[in-house]
Amino acid sequence: MRVVFVIGLFKSLQRKFDADCGRNGLHNRTVLADIGSKGTLTLLPIERDAIHALRAYLDSLDAYEDAHVVVFPYAPIPAELEDELVALTDLGGTVIRGSNGQDGWPSLPPKKRPDTGIINNAYQRLWLGMPVTLPAEDPLPSEYFRQVADANPQILFAEDVLMTCDRVARHRREFLKRAIDALVDFAADGSGGRIDAFFREKGLDHAQTGGISATLEVFSGTRAIHTDTTHTHLKQGDKTTPEGAARLYYQVFSHAGRTYVAVLYAGPHPESDVRWTCQLPEGGRGCP
């Protein structure tokens, strides 16, 4: 079975990449990347480990010509690793180098955390450089939400959301993904004015009234930092089946200088009020 080596894969993509490689008859080894202490993408666990991982990969092959390496263009590559990649190319191995913002790779400015769109586009571009082609697929809302949660610690999902969101009608799945993308933008930059206008510009119907109420309690340790009951939600579809009337109930709160968006419910039109008690772990990086 062919073994590929990927350098700088976004950490949030590891499980998906493992699964897709398995389905496509590939083994893989990876050097992951994530936001480091200086606010920029860096190789994990530490940069100098990447050269050892690459050498171990090459030692496992029958010949250097069997090597197939793809390098993401976002995390800096140590000089020693650069030299090894050049040498591997000279020895007949395949080394594919991505370029930030070029040749189909999405653009990622320095010190910016990659959002869901960048992560998904980079992942699709990765597979264009693989020895097999990943079949096109439309991820379920639950998978998309997991990717958002991994990439954006300020977007919090109640556990039930990942079960109910896939129950909407198929033609409403895209609405839920667009709704989450809009909430990611809201958590990062706010609405910049009236919140209804903010969502209207994104093609989303925003409502702050209705028959369903959503109650959220957020704790940091033993201290309650947010308690509220609202009717605020994004919606698509009226006067139709519950599955066709997709709804996403959310609340916004601030803690330790950060804006959080809590998604209490996403799925078919709910039959009853929703409630969630969220415990922020130490560091405030999201609810379990």
Backbone as CSV, one residue per row, in Angstrom:
resi,resn,N_x,N_y,N_z,CA_x,CA_y,CA_z,C_x,C_y,C_z
1,MET,0.843,-1.195,0.000,0.000,0.000,0.000,0.883,1.252,0.000
2,ARG,0.562,2.222,-0.823,1.347,3.451,-0.935,1.293,4.233,0.375
3,VAL,2.431,4.784,0.778,2.508,5.596,2.000,2.880,7.014,1.602
4,VAL,2.071,7.997,2.028,2.340,9.399,1.722,2.751,10.117,3.002
5,PHE,3.439,11.227,2.825,3.925,12.011,3.954,3.507,13.463,3.727
6,VAL,2.791,14.036,4.690,2.277,15.400,4.558,2.853,16.259,5.675
7,ILE,3.416,17.386,5.310,4.030,18.307,6.263,3.168,19.560,6.383
8,GLY,2.820,19.925,7.617,2.050,21.140,7.856,0.552,20.974,7.759
9,LEU,0.048,19.736,7.798,-1.397,19.502,7.774,-2.038,20.173,8.986
10,PHE,-3.122,20.915,8.764,-3.824,21.530,9.886,-4.230,20.446,10.889
11,LYS,-3.981,20.712,12.154,-4.242,19.723,13.198,-5.688,19.250,13.183
12,SER,-6.613,20.159,12.896,-8.033,19.804,12.917,-8.417,18.829,11.811
13,LEU,-7.535,18.624,10.816,-7.835,17.727,9.704,-7.315,16.310,9.901
14,GLN,-6.610,16.042,10.979,-5.931,14.760,11.130,-6.874,13.572,11.030
15,ARG,-7.963,13.589,11.790,-8.876,12.441,11.776,-9.529,12.257,10.403
16,LYS,-9.925,13.365,9.781,-10.545,13.272,8.454,-9.550,12.732,7.448
17,PHE,-8.304,13.203,7.514,-7.283,12.755,6.576,-7.013,11.259,6.751
18,ASP,-6.902,10.802,7.991,-6.692,9.374,8.254,-7.818,8.545,7.638
19,ALA,-9.058,8.998,7.835,-10.204,8.242,7.327,-10.223,8.226,5.797
20,ASP,-9.970,9.382,5.184,-9.998,9.443,3.722,-8.851,8.647,3.101
21,CYS,-7.693,8.660,3.736,-6.588,7.831,3.239,-6.964,6.353,3.296
22,GLY,-7.544,5.935,4.405,-7.947,4.543,4.538,-8.939,4.122,3.481
23,ARG,-9.909,4.998,3.190,-10.918,4.677,2.184,-10.334,4.634,0.781
24,ASN,-9.196,5.299,0.589,-8.598,5.376,-0.748,-7.330,4.539,-0.874
25,GLY,-7.126,3.601,0.049,-6.026,2.660,-0.077,-4.654,3.258,0.170
26,LEU,-4.575,4.234,1.056,-3.292,4.866,1.364,-2.982,4.753,2.848
27,HIS,-1.688,4.602,3.163,-1.201,4.856,4.508,-0.652,6.273,4.517
28,ASN,-0.602,6.883,5.697,-0.050,8.232,5.755,0.751,8.453,7.022
29,ARG,1.703,9.356,6.905,2.396,9.919,8.056,2.329,11.428,7.921
30,THR,2.193,12.116,9.043,1.988,13.562,8.974,2.837,14.292,10.007
31,VAL,3.170,15.515,9.661,3.672,16.509,10.612,2.596,17.583,10.666
32,LEU,1.971,17.754,11.811,0.831,18.647,11.929,1.274,20.082,12.176
33,ALA,0.334,21.014,11.990,0.580,22.429,12.264,-0.621,23.009,12.991
34,ASP,-0.335,23.949,13.896,-1.401,24.645,14.614,-0.856,25.993,15.067
35,ILE,-1.743,26.835,15.588,-1.326,28.137,16.079,-0.466,27.949,17.325
36,GLY,0.739,28.526,17.316,1.655,28.413,18.441,1.544,29.586,19.403
37,SER,2.468,29.649,20.337,2.430,30.665,21.397,2.605,32.077,20.853
38,LYS,3.229,32.229,19.689,3.441,33.553,19.105,2.310,33.974,18.168
39,GLY,1.245,33.161,18.103,0.092,33.518,17.299,0.218,33.190,15.832
40,THR,1.240,32.432,15.448,1.422,32.031,14.059,1.406,30.513,13.954
41,LEU,1.165,30.020,12.754,1.184,28.579,12.542,2.600,28.044,12.716
42,THR,2.713,26.917,13.385,4.011,26.290,13.593,3.857,24.784,13.520
43,LEU,4.929,24.087,13.148,4.895,22.632,13.094,4.874,22.069,14.503
44,LEU,4.191,20.927,14.658,4.042,20.282,15.963,4.808,18.969,16.009
45,PRO,5.196,18.514,17.198,5.115,19.240,18.472,6.114,20.384,18.561
46,ILE,7.305,20.201,17.957,8.256,21.295,17.805,8.915,21.135,16.443
47,GLU,9.365,22.244,15.868,9.808,22.237,14.474,10.880,21.184,14.179
48,ARG,11.861,21.037,15.060,12.983,20.154,14.732,12.593,18.679,14.712
49,ASP,11.421,18.337,15.260,10.975,16.944,15.198,10.579,16.547,13.782
50,ALA,10.254,17.528,12.939,9.785,17.221,11.588,10.856,16.502,10.768
51,ILE,12.118,16.889,10.924,13.186,16.252,10.160,13.341,14.790,10.555
52,HIS,13.167,14.507,11.841,13.257,13.109,12.296,12.087,12.285,11.745
53,ALA,10.896,12.885,11.702,9.725,12.185,11.162,9.914,11.891,9.682
54,LEU,10.465,12.842,8.926,10.695,12.623,7.504,11.726,11.522,7.284
55,ARG,12.798,11.540,8.042,13.827,10.515,7.873,13.292,9.129,8.218
56,ALA,12.449,9.043,9.250,11.847,7.755,9.607,10.944,7.261,8.482
57,TYR,10.214,8.179,7.860,9.362,7.824,6.716,10.208,7.287,5.570
58,LEU,11.286,7.985,5.236,12.132,7.548,4.124,12.780,6.197,4.422
59,ASP,13.167,5.962,5.661,13.761,4.679,6.034,12.784,3.525,5.884
60,SER,11.488,3.824,5.942,10.474,2.762,5.834,10.192,2.359,4.392
61,LEU,10.703,3.119,3.423,10.427,2.857,2.008,11.479,1.928,1.404
62,ASP,11.087,1.233,0.360,12.040,0.370,-0.346,13.018,1.193,-1.173
63,ALA,12.564,2.335,-1.677,13.423,3.188,-2.509,12.961,4.624,-2.358
64,TYR,13.896,5.552,-2.549,13.534,6.967,-2.455,12.500,7.350,-3.504
65,GLU,12.519,6.651,-4.636,11.555,6.954,-5.696,10.113,6.692,-5.254
66,ASP,9.935,5.900,-4.189,8.586,5.617,-3.693,8.034,6.746,-2.826
67,ALA,8.875,7.715,-2.464,8.436,8.788,-1.574,7.438,9.708,-2.275
68,HIS,6.412,10.103,-1.536,5.431,11.066,-2.038,5.125,12.023,-0.885
69,VAL,5.658,13.233,-0.990,5.573,14.216,0.088,4.810,15.435,-0.405
70,VAL,3.846,15.902,0.405,3.118,17.138,0.122,3.361,18.092,1.284
71,VAL,3.731,19.335,0.967,4.069,20.327,1.982,3.055,21.465,1.932
72,PHE,2.294,21.639,3.017,1.389,22.785,3.110,2.210,24.077,3.141
73,PRO,1.661,25.173,2.593,2.469,26.388,2.445,2.367,27.393,3.589
74,TYR,1.881,26.981,4.760,1.530,27.971,5.772,2.485,28.037,6.969
75,ALA,2.918,26.911,7.498,3.842,26.927,8.637,5.284,26.989,8.115
76,PRO,6.144,27.806,8.724,7.553,27.876,8.298,8.235,26.512,8.381
77,ILE,9.106,26.235,7.413,9.835,24.973,7.347,11.272,25.213,7.808
78,PRO,11.769,24.464,8.794,13.153,24.647,9.249,14.151,24.404,8.123
79,ALA,15.285,25.090,8.189,16.290,25.008,7.119,16.755,23.568,6.898
80,GLU,16.943,22.811,7.966,17.414,21.430,7.830,16.394,20.582,7.078
81,LEU,15.127,20.828,7.334,14.073,20.100,6.624,14.031,20.517,5.157
82,GLU,14.216,21.792,4.883,14.283,22.266,3.498,15.385,21.531,2.734
83,ASP,16.556,21.425,3.344,17.674,20.743,2.697,17.335,19.285,2.404
84,GLU,16.656,18.645,3.336,16.293,17.234,3.161,15.300,17.066,2.015
85,LEU,14.372,18.001,1.883,13.388,17.927,0.806,14.046,18.123,-0.557
86,VAL,14.987,19.055,-0.626,15.726,19.259,-1.879,16.496,17.995,-2.251
87,ALA,17.160,17.390,-1.263,17.923,16.169,-1.523,17.012,15.034,-1.971
88,LEU,15.832,14.943,-1.373,14.885,13.894,-1.747,14.453,14.056,-3.205
89,THR,14.211,15.284,-3.637,13.853,15.536,-5.035,14.974,15.081,-5.970
90,ASP,16.220,15.372,-5.589,17.373,14.973,-6.402,17.491,13.452,-6.504
91,LEU,17.008,12.754,-5.478,17.100,11.292,-5.455,15.895,10.617,-6.122
92,GLY,14.992,11.405,-6.697,13.886,10.829,-7.447,12.567,10.761,-6.715
93,GLY,12.525,11.248,-5.473,11.265,11.257,-4.746,10.353,12.372,-5.225
94,THR,9.057,12.231,-4.980,8.077,13.255,-5.345,7.855,14.183,-4.168
95,VAL,8.122,15.474,-4.359,7.891,16.486,-3.332,7.041,17.585,-3.949
96,ILE,5.841,17.776,-3.427,4.905,18.780,-3.930,4.830,19.894,-2.900
97,ARG,5.228,21.106,-3.302,5.266,22.253,-2.414,4.102,23.191,-2.727
98,GLY,3.257,23.441,-1.733,2.174,24.394,-1.913,2.683,25.823,-1.842
99,SER,1.931,26.744,-2.439,2.256,28.172,-2.408,1.070,28.934,-1.852
100,ASN,1.286,29.702,-0.812,0.229,30.452,-0.145,-0.461,31.400,-1.127
101,GLY,-1.763,31.152,-1.354,-2.541,32.011,-2.234,-2.309,31.796,-3.718
102,GLN,-1.615,30.726,-4.075,-1.321,30.464,-5.484,-1.648,29.018,-5.844
103,ASP,-1.884,28.796,-7.145,-2.078,27.444,-7.678,-3.160,26.675,-6.927
104,GLY,-4.224,27.372,-6.554,-5.347,26.707,-5.903,-5.269,26.617,-4.397
105,TRP,-4.121,26.962,-3.801,-4.015,26.972,-2.340,-4.617,28.270,-1.819
106,PRO,-5.520,28.204,-0.830,-6.129,29.439,-0.324,-5.095,30.340,0.346
107,SER,-5.382,31.631,0.343,-4.480,32.599,0.955,-4.740,32.674,2.454
108,LEU,-3.666,32.636,3.236,-3.775,32.743,4.694,-2.774,33.787,5.167
109,PRO,-3.248,34.965,5.588,-2.333,36.004,6.064,-1.603,35.560,7.331
110,PRO,-0.431,36.149,7.588,0.313,35.824,8.821,-0.521,36.145,10.063
111,LYS,-0.356,35.313,11.075,-1.001,35.493,12.385,-2.526,35.449,12.314
112,LYS,-3.079,34.855,11.257,-4.517,34.664,11.192,-4.829,33.188,11.353
113,ARG,-5.739,32.886,12.280,-6.158,31.495,12.461,-6.975,31.068,11.253
114,PRO,-6.655,29.939,10.632,-7.422,29.500,9.457,-8.871,29.212,9.816
115,ASP,-9.799,29.791,9.052,-11.203,29.534,9.302,-11.633,28.277,8.551
116,THR,-12.902,27.935,8.678,-13.393,26.692,8.091,-13.251,26.680,6.581
117,GLY,-13.521,27.829,5.939,-13.401,27.879,4.487,-11.986,27.620,4.018
118,ILE,-11.008,28.246,4.673,-9.602,28.039,4.310,-9.203,26.585,4.538
119,ILE,-9.602,26.035,5.665,-9.251,24.651,5.986,-9.824,23.691,4.947
120,ASN,-11.093,23.871,4.599,-11.721,22.979,3.618,-11.100,23.127,2.235
121,ASN,-10.817,24.364,1.820,-10.224,24.579,0.500,-8.802,24.026,0.434
122,ALA,-8.037,24.203,1.511,-6.674,23.658,1.538,-6.710,22.131,1.499
123,TYR,-7.716,21.554,2.159,-7.818,20.093,2.172,-8.125,19.558,0.773
124,GLN,-9.028,20.216,0.070,-9.319,19.791,-1.298,-8.094,19.952,-2.191
125,ARG,-7.348,21.045,-1.985,-6.142,21.253,-2.794,-5.085,20.198,-2.478
126,LEU,-4.978,19.799,-1.211,-4.050,18.735,-0.832,-4.277,17.493,-1.673
127,TRP,-5.533,17.119,-1.869,-5.824,15.872,-2.576,-5.537,15.956,-4.061
128,LEU,-5.424,17.157,-4.600,-5.008,17.275,-5.995,-3.542,16.875,-6.172
129,GLY,-2.783,16.892,-5.090,-1.386,16.487,-5.142,-1.136,15.082,-4.637
130,MET,-2.197,14.343,-4.357,-2.050,12.988,-3.840,-2.017,11.982,-4.998
131,PRO,-1.472,10.776,-4.759,-1.397,9.771,-5.830,-2.739,9.146,-6.174
132,VAL,-3.789,9.490,-5.436,-5.152,9.096,-5.807,-6.021,10.337,-5.674
133,THR,-7.198,10.321,-6.281,-8.104,11.464,-6.254,-9.201,11.223,-5.230
134,LEU,-9.387,12.175,-4.338,-10.458,12.067,-3.353,-11.799,12.331,-4.030
135,PRO,-12.742,11.395,-3.928,-14.048,11.638,-4.541,-14.707,12.878,-3.943
136,ALA,-15.382,13.647,-4.800,-16.097,14.820,-4.305,-17.196,14.385,-3.344
137,GLU,-17.346,15.123,-2.248,-18.363,14.778,-1.274,-18.924,16.047,-0.649
138,ASP,-20.137,15.943,-0.212,-20.795,17.041,0.468,-20.864,16.672,1.944
139,PRO,-20.007,17.259,2.791,-19.993,16.832,4.190,-21.319,17.120,4.878
140,LEU,-21.716,16.236,5.761,-22.903,16.449,6.563,-22.700,17.666,7.460
141,PRO,-23.793,18.330,7.864,-23.631,19.462,8.781,-22.853,19.110,10.038
142,SER,-23.056,17.917,10.594,-22.346,17.550,11.822,-20.841,17.514,11.605
143,GLU,-20.391,17.000,10.458,-18.969,16.975,10.168,-18.442,18.393,9.989
144,TYR,-19.219,19.211,9.307,-18.819,20.604,9.097,-18.725,21.334,10.437
145,PHE,-19.691,21.092,11.324,-19.673,21.730,12.647,-18.449,21.300,13.443
146,ARG,-18.080,20.019,13.350,-16.883,19.551,14.066,-15.633,20.272,13.562
147,GLN,-15.553,20.470,12.262,-14.412,21.192,11.700,-14.389,22.630,12.211
148,VAL,-15.550,23.255,12.281,-15.628,24.618,12.798,-15.185,24.658,14.258
149,ALA,-15.660,23.699,15.052,-15.299,23.670,16.472,-13.798,23.479,16.650
150,ASP,-13.184,22.625,15.835,-11.745,22.385,15.945,-10.948,23.631,15.580
151,ALA,-11.442,24.384,14.599,-10.690,25.540,14.108,-11.015,26.834,14.853
152,ASN,-12.153,26.858,15.561,-12.619,28.107,16.184,-13.086,27.836,17.606
153,PRO,-12.197,27.960,18.588,-12.572,27.657,19.976,-13.605,28.600,20.563
154,GLN,-13.934,29.702,19.874,-14.952,30.617,20.372,-16.359,30.253,19.882
155,ILE,-16.468,29.202,19.073,-17.773,28.694,18.653,-18.045,27.419,19.448
156,LEU,-19.073,27.453,20.266,-19.373,26.361,21.192,-20.655,25.662,20.757
157,PHE,-20.627,24.343,20.739,-21.783,23.561,20.313,-22.280,22.688,21.463
158,ALA,-23.564,22.796,21.755,-24.166,21.825,22.667,-24.053,20.435,22.043
159,GLU,-23.845,19.430,22.887,-23.600,18.079,22.374,-24.724,17.590,21.474
160,ASP,-25.967,17.897,21.802,-27.098,17.415,21.010,-27.122,18.003,19.607
161,VAL,-26.473,19.157,19.416,-26.488,19.811,18.106,-25.931,18.893,17.022
162,LEU,-24.866,18.140,17.361,-24.231,17.276,16.372,-25.106,16.080,15.996
163,MET,-26.149,15.832,16.768,-27.091,14.763,16.429,-28.299,15.302,15.667
164,THR,-28.777,16.482,16.042,-30.005,17.001,15.424,-29.760,17.693,14.086
165,CYS,-28.558,18.243,13.874,-28.350,19.069,12.679,-28.468,18.272,11.382
166,ASP,-28.119,16.980,11.402,-28.181,16.176,10.179,-29.607,15.759,9.823
167,ARG,-30.570,16.081,10.671,-31.947,15.656,10.430,-32.729,16.636,9.571
168,VAL,-32.125,17.769,9.227,-32.837,18.702,8.342,-32.939,18.090,6.947
169,ALA,-33.876,18.617,6.159,-33.984,18.173,4.775,-32.666,18.432,4.047
170,ARG,-32.346,17.574,3.086,-31.060,17.684,2.389,-30.836,19.086,1.820
171,HIS,-31.892,19.700,1.285,-31.717,21.014,0.668,-31.548,22.131,1.693
172,ARG,-31.613,21.804,3.004,-31.374,22.800,4.052,-29.976,22.679,4.662
173,ARG,-29.203,21.672,4.257,-27.875,21.480,4.849,-26.953,22.664,4.560
174,GLU,-27.025,23.180,3.343,-26.163,24.305,2.976,-26.486,25.530,3.821
175,PHE,-27.751,25.721,4.161,-28.138,26.831,5.026,-27.425,26.738,6.380
176,LEU,-27.400,25.555,6.983,-26.748,25.410,8.286,-25.263,25.714,8.200
177,LYS,-24.626,25.314,7.114,-23.193,25.596,6.959,-22.952,27.096,6.799
178,ARG,-23.805,27.765,6.012,-23.653,29.208,5.840,-23.931,29.937,7.150
179,ALA,-24.884,29.430,7.915,-25.194,30.042,9.203,-23.999,29.961,10.151
180,ILE,-23.351,28.813,10.198,-22.181,28.661,11.065,-21.047,29.559,10.592
181,ASP,-20.821,29.624,9.287,-19.768,30.499,8.767,-20.026,31.954,9.175
182,ALA,-21.285,32.371,9.131,-21.619,33.740,9.529,-21.354,33.961,11.011
183,LEU,-21.646,32.972,11.839,-21.402,33.101,13.276,-19.912,33.134,13.589
184,VAL,-19.116,32.418,12.798,-17.660,32.499,12.954,-17.196,33.931,12.702
185,ASP,-17.706,34.533,11.633,-17.349,35.921,11.322,-17.813,36.862,12.427
186,PHE,-18.993,36.615,12.962,-19.524,37.463,14.029,-18.646,37.374,15.273
187,ALA,-18.221,36.157,15.642,-17.373,35.995,16.825,-16.034,36.695,16.653
188,ALA,-15.544,36.738,15.418,-14.233,37.339,15.166,-14.291,38.859,15.128
189,ASP,-15.345,39.415,14.501,-15.353,40.860,14.226,-16.608,41.583,14.676
190,GLY,-17.610,40.880,15.207,-18.859,41.532,15.540,-19.685,41.824,14.302
191,SER,-20.811,42.500,14.496,-21.703,42.780,13.365,-21.356,44.085,12.677
192,GLY,-20.632,44.969,13.372,-20.300,46.261,12.788,-21.496,47.181,12.655
193,GLY,-22.575,46.877,13.353,-23.791,47.685,13.258,-24.988,46.867,13.685
194,ARG,-26.083,47.009,12.979,-27.296,46.256,13.310,-27.103,44.796,12.959
195,ILE,-27.456,43.932,13.896,-27.199,42.508,13.702,-28.071,41.929,12.590
196,ASP,-29.315,42.420,12.445,-30.170,41.925,11.355,-29.562,42.236,9.999
197,ALA,-28.982,43.453,9.876,-28.353,43.829,8.611,-27.129,42.976,8.337
198,PHE,-26.390,42.634,9.404,-25.209,41.783,9.267,-25.587,40.447,8.632
199,PHE,-26.625,39.796,9.142,-27.019,38.498,8.607,-27.715,38.642,7.245
200,ARG,-28.421,39.749,7.046,-29.079,39.960,5.755,-28.049,40.035,4.637
201,GLU,-26.911,40.691,4.910,-25.855,40.777,3.905,-25.286,39.407,3.557
202,LYS,-25.409,38.462,4.466,-24.923,37.109,4.227,-26.023,36.189,3.703
203,GLY,-27.169,36.777,3.387,-28.263,36.006,2.808,-28.982,35.124,3.805
204,LEU,-29.006,35.525,5.066,-29.603,34.715,6.121,-30.757,35.461,6.790
205,ASP,-31.801,34.714,7.131,-32.979,35.259,7.795,-32.770,35.151,9.296
206,HIS,-32.684,36.299,9.981,-32.410,36.342,11.419,-33.672,36.773,12.158
207,ALA,-34.010,36.040,13.220,-35.208,36.345,14.000,-34.859,36.436,15.477
208,GLN,-35.509,37.362,16.176,-35.278,37.524,17.609,-36.555,37.336,18.413
209,THR,-37.594,36.828,17.763,-38.846,36.495,18.435,-39.294,35.120,17.943
210,GLY,-40.283,34.581,18.603,-40.803,33.279,18.194,-41.311,32.503,19.385
211,GLY,-41.924,31.364,19.109,-42.531,30.578,20.173,-41.567,29.726,20.963
212,ILE,-40.357,29.484,20.444,-39.368,28.647,21.106,-38.367,29.531,21.842
213,SER,-38.117,29.217,23.110,-37.112,29.955,23.873,-35.877,29.083,24.070
214,ALA,-34.723,29.736,24.165,-33.444,29.039,24.348,-32.750,29.615,25.571
215,THR,-32.457,28.760,26.535,-31.835,29.185,27.794,-30.417,28.652,27.875
216,LEU,-29.495,29.545,28.172,-28.084,29.179,28.263,-27.525,29.618,29.609
217,GLU,-26.803,28.701,30.276,-26.037,29.007,31.475,-24.590,28.615,31.208
218,VAL,-23.674,29.538,31.449,-22.259,29.276,31.232,-21.521,29.493,32.539
219,PHE,-20.690,28.504,32.905,-19.918,28.572,34.131,-18.432,28.541,33.809
220,SER,-17.675,29.325,34.559,-16.213,29.233,34.565,-15.825,28.827,35.968
221,GLY,-15.437,27.568,36.137,-15.268,27.022,37.481,-16.635,26.916,38.134
222,THR,-16.779,27.511,39.306,-18.079,27.493,39.996,-18.849,28.793,39.790
223,ARG,-18.281,29.718,39.029,-18.892,31.037,38.858,-19.698,31.086,37.563
224,ALA,-20.949,31.498,37.690,-21.787,31.690,36.508,-21.374,32.991,35.821
225,ILE,-20.991,32.906,34.542,-20.541,34.094,33.819,-21.570,34.562,32.797
226,HIS,-22.594,33.738,32.543,-23.631,34.134,31.594,-24.869,33.287,31.840
227,THR,-26.007,33.957,31.960,-27.302,33.285,32.060,-28.323,34.134,31.320
228,ASP,-29.011,33.512,30.358,-29.984,34.288,29.591,-30.958,33.333,28.898
229,THR,-32.141,33.851,28.639,-33.140,33.147,27.829,-33.548,34.068,26.691
230,THR,-33.413,33.575,25.462,-33.716,34.383,24.284,-34.525,33.565,23.276
231,HIS,-34.947,34.234,22.238,-35.614,33.568,21.108,-34.772,33.704,19.837
232,THR,-33.551,34.174,19.945,-32.722,34.520,18.798,-32.338,33.283,17.997
233,HIS,-32.571,33.344,16.689,-32.229,32.195,15.847,-32.099,32.617,14.390
234,LEU,-31.435,31.771,13.625,-31.373,31.869,12.175,-32.293,30.799,11.604
235,LYS,-32.943,31.113,10.504,-33.943,30.170,10.018,-33.997,30.157,8.501
236,GLN,-34.511,29.042,7.980,-34.821,28.935,6.552,-35.963,27.946,6.401
237,GLY,-37.042,28.402,5.777,-38.204,27.550,5.551,-39.313,27.816,6.541
238,ASP,-40.480,28.233,6.040,-41.673,28.448,6.854,-42.841,27.722,6.209
239,LYS,-43.823,27.372,7.028,-45.041,26.712,6.550,-44.706,25.480,5.723
240,THR,-43.824,24.644,6.286,-43.412,23.416,5.621,-43.248,22.334,6.683
241,THR,-42.657,21.220,6.326,-42.416,20.158,7.293,-41.371,20.604,8.316
242,PRO,-41.308,19.959,9.484,-40.251,20.310,10.448,-38.854,20.183,9.849
243,GLU,-38.624,19.153,9.030,-37.311,18.955,8.412,-36.988,20.060,7.418
244,GLY,-38.015,20.612,6.795,-37.810,21.689,5.838,-37.696,23.053,6.489
245,ALA,-38.099,23.139,7.759,-38.023,24.400,8.499,-36.786,24.366,9.388
246,ALA,-35.620,24.576,8.792,-34.359,24.476,9.535,-34.191,25.674,10.460
247,ARG,-33.714,25.399,11.672,-33.540,26.439,12.673,-32.194,26.263,13.379
248,LEU,-31.574,27.402,13.717,-30.334,27.390,14.503,-30.461,28.449,15.592
249,TYR,-30.542,28.002,16.843,-30.667,28.901,17.989,-29.290,29.119,18.601
250,TYR,-28.971,30.380,18.871,-27.649,30.707,19.387,-27.734,31.857,20.394
251,GLN,-26.666,32.001,21.176,-26.493,33.160,22.045,-25.036,33.605,21.974
252,VAL,-24.824,34.877,22.257,-23.489,35.465,22.265,-23.173,35.925,23.679
253,PHE,-21.947,35.668,24.135,-21.507,36.193,25.429,-20.015,36.469,25.363
254,SER,-19.535,37.258,26.305,-18.122,37.611,26.372,-17.520,37.111,27.671
255,HIS,-16.253,36.709,27.592,-15.530,36.259,28.781,-14.042,36.435,28.535
256,ALA,-13.349,37.014,29.485,-11.893,37.199,29.424,-11.464,37.883,28.131
257,GLY,-12.248,38.869,27.713,-11.893,39.635,26.531,-12.185,38.966,25.205
258,ARG,-12.900,37.859,25.214,-13.205,37.146,23.975,-14.711,37.055,23.790
259,THR,-15.147,37.095,22.539,-16.558,36.927,22.198,-16.810,35.471,21.828
260,TYR,-17.792,34.882,22.483,-18.162,33.493,22.213,-19.559,33.437,21.592
261,VAL,-19.753,32.463,20.718,-21.074,32.157,20.181,-21.407,30.730,20.584
262,ALA,-22.494,30.576,21.322,-22.941,29.253,21.751,-24.121,28.822,20.893
263,VAL,-23.984,27.667,20.257,-25.065,27.114,19.434,-25.811,26.103,20.296
264,LEU,-27.027,26.461,20.669,-27.821,25.614,21.565,-28.602,24.555,20.802
265,TYR,-28.993,24.877,19.564,-29.788,23.924,18.778,-29.591,24.229,17.301
266,ALA,-29.511,23.172,16.498,-29.517,23.298,15.046,-30.180,22.043,14.490
267,GLY,-31.170,22.229,13.632,-31.855,21.074,13.072,-33.251,21.435,12.611
268,PRO,-34.138,20.432,12.504,-35.527,20.716,12.141,-36.181,21.615,13.189
269,HIS,-37.274,22.239,12.813,-37.969,23.124,13.752,-38.208,22.385,15.072
270,PRO,-37.692,22.906,16.189,-37.829,22.185,17.459,-39.278,22.153,17.934
271,GLU,-39.602,21.111,18.708,-40.956,20.962,19.227,-41.110,21.597,20.600
272,SER,-39.980,21.862,21.274,-40.051,22.416,22.625,-38.865,23.335,22.863
273,ASP,-38.899,24.048,23.975,-37.815,24.949,24.325,-36.504,24.179,24.492
274,VAL,-35.397,24.890,24.317,-34.077,24.262,24.445,-33.315,24.914,25.584
275,ARG,-32.430,24.128,26.199,-31.644,24.613,27.340,-30.280,23.935,27.312
276,TRP,-29.252,24.679,27.684,-27.899,24.116,27.754,-27.135,24.772,28.891
277,THR,-26.493,23.928,29.718,-25.573,24.400,30.744,-24.168,24.029,30.304
278,CYS,-23.322,25.049,30.128,-21.991,24.874,29.556,-20.934,25.200,30.602
279,GLN,-19.969,24.333,30.740,-18.851,24.539,31.653,-17.604,24.874,30.844
280,LEU,-17.136,26.109,30.928,-15.896,26.484,30.237,-14.712,25.858,30.973
281,PRO,-13.883,25.093,30.282,-12.688,24.551,30.937,-11.689,25.661,31.203
282,GLU,-10.662,25.338,31.970,-9.625,26.308,32.301,-9.014,26.845,31.014
283,GLY,-8.884,28.151,30.909,-8.368,28.766,29.694,-9.467,29.252,28.779
284,GLY,-10.741,28.830,29.061,-11.867,29.344,28.296,-11.847,29.014,26.832
285,ARG,-11.384,27.788,26.463,-11.249,27.449,25.043,-12.385,26.594,24.526
286,GLY,-13.524,26.648,25.182,-14.678,25.957,24.614,-15.290,24.983,25.588
287,CYS,-16.552,24.687,25.387,-17.264,23.757,26.246,-17.078,22.335,25.738
288,PRO,-16.980,21.372,26.636,-16.835,19.981,26.198,-18.115,19.479,25.554
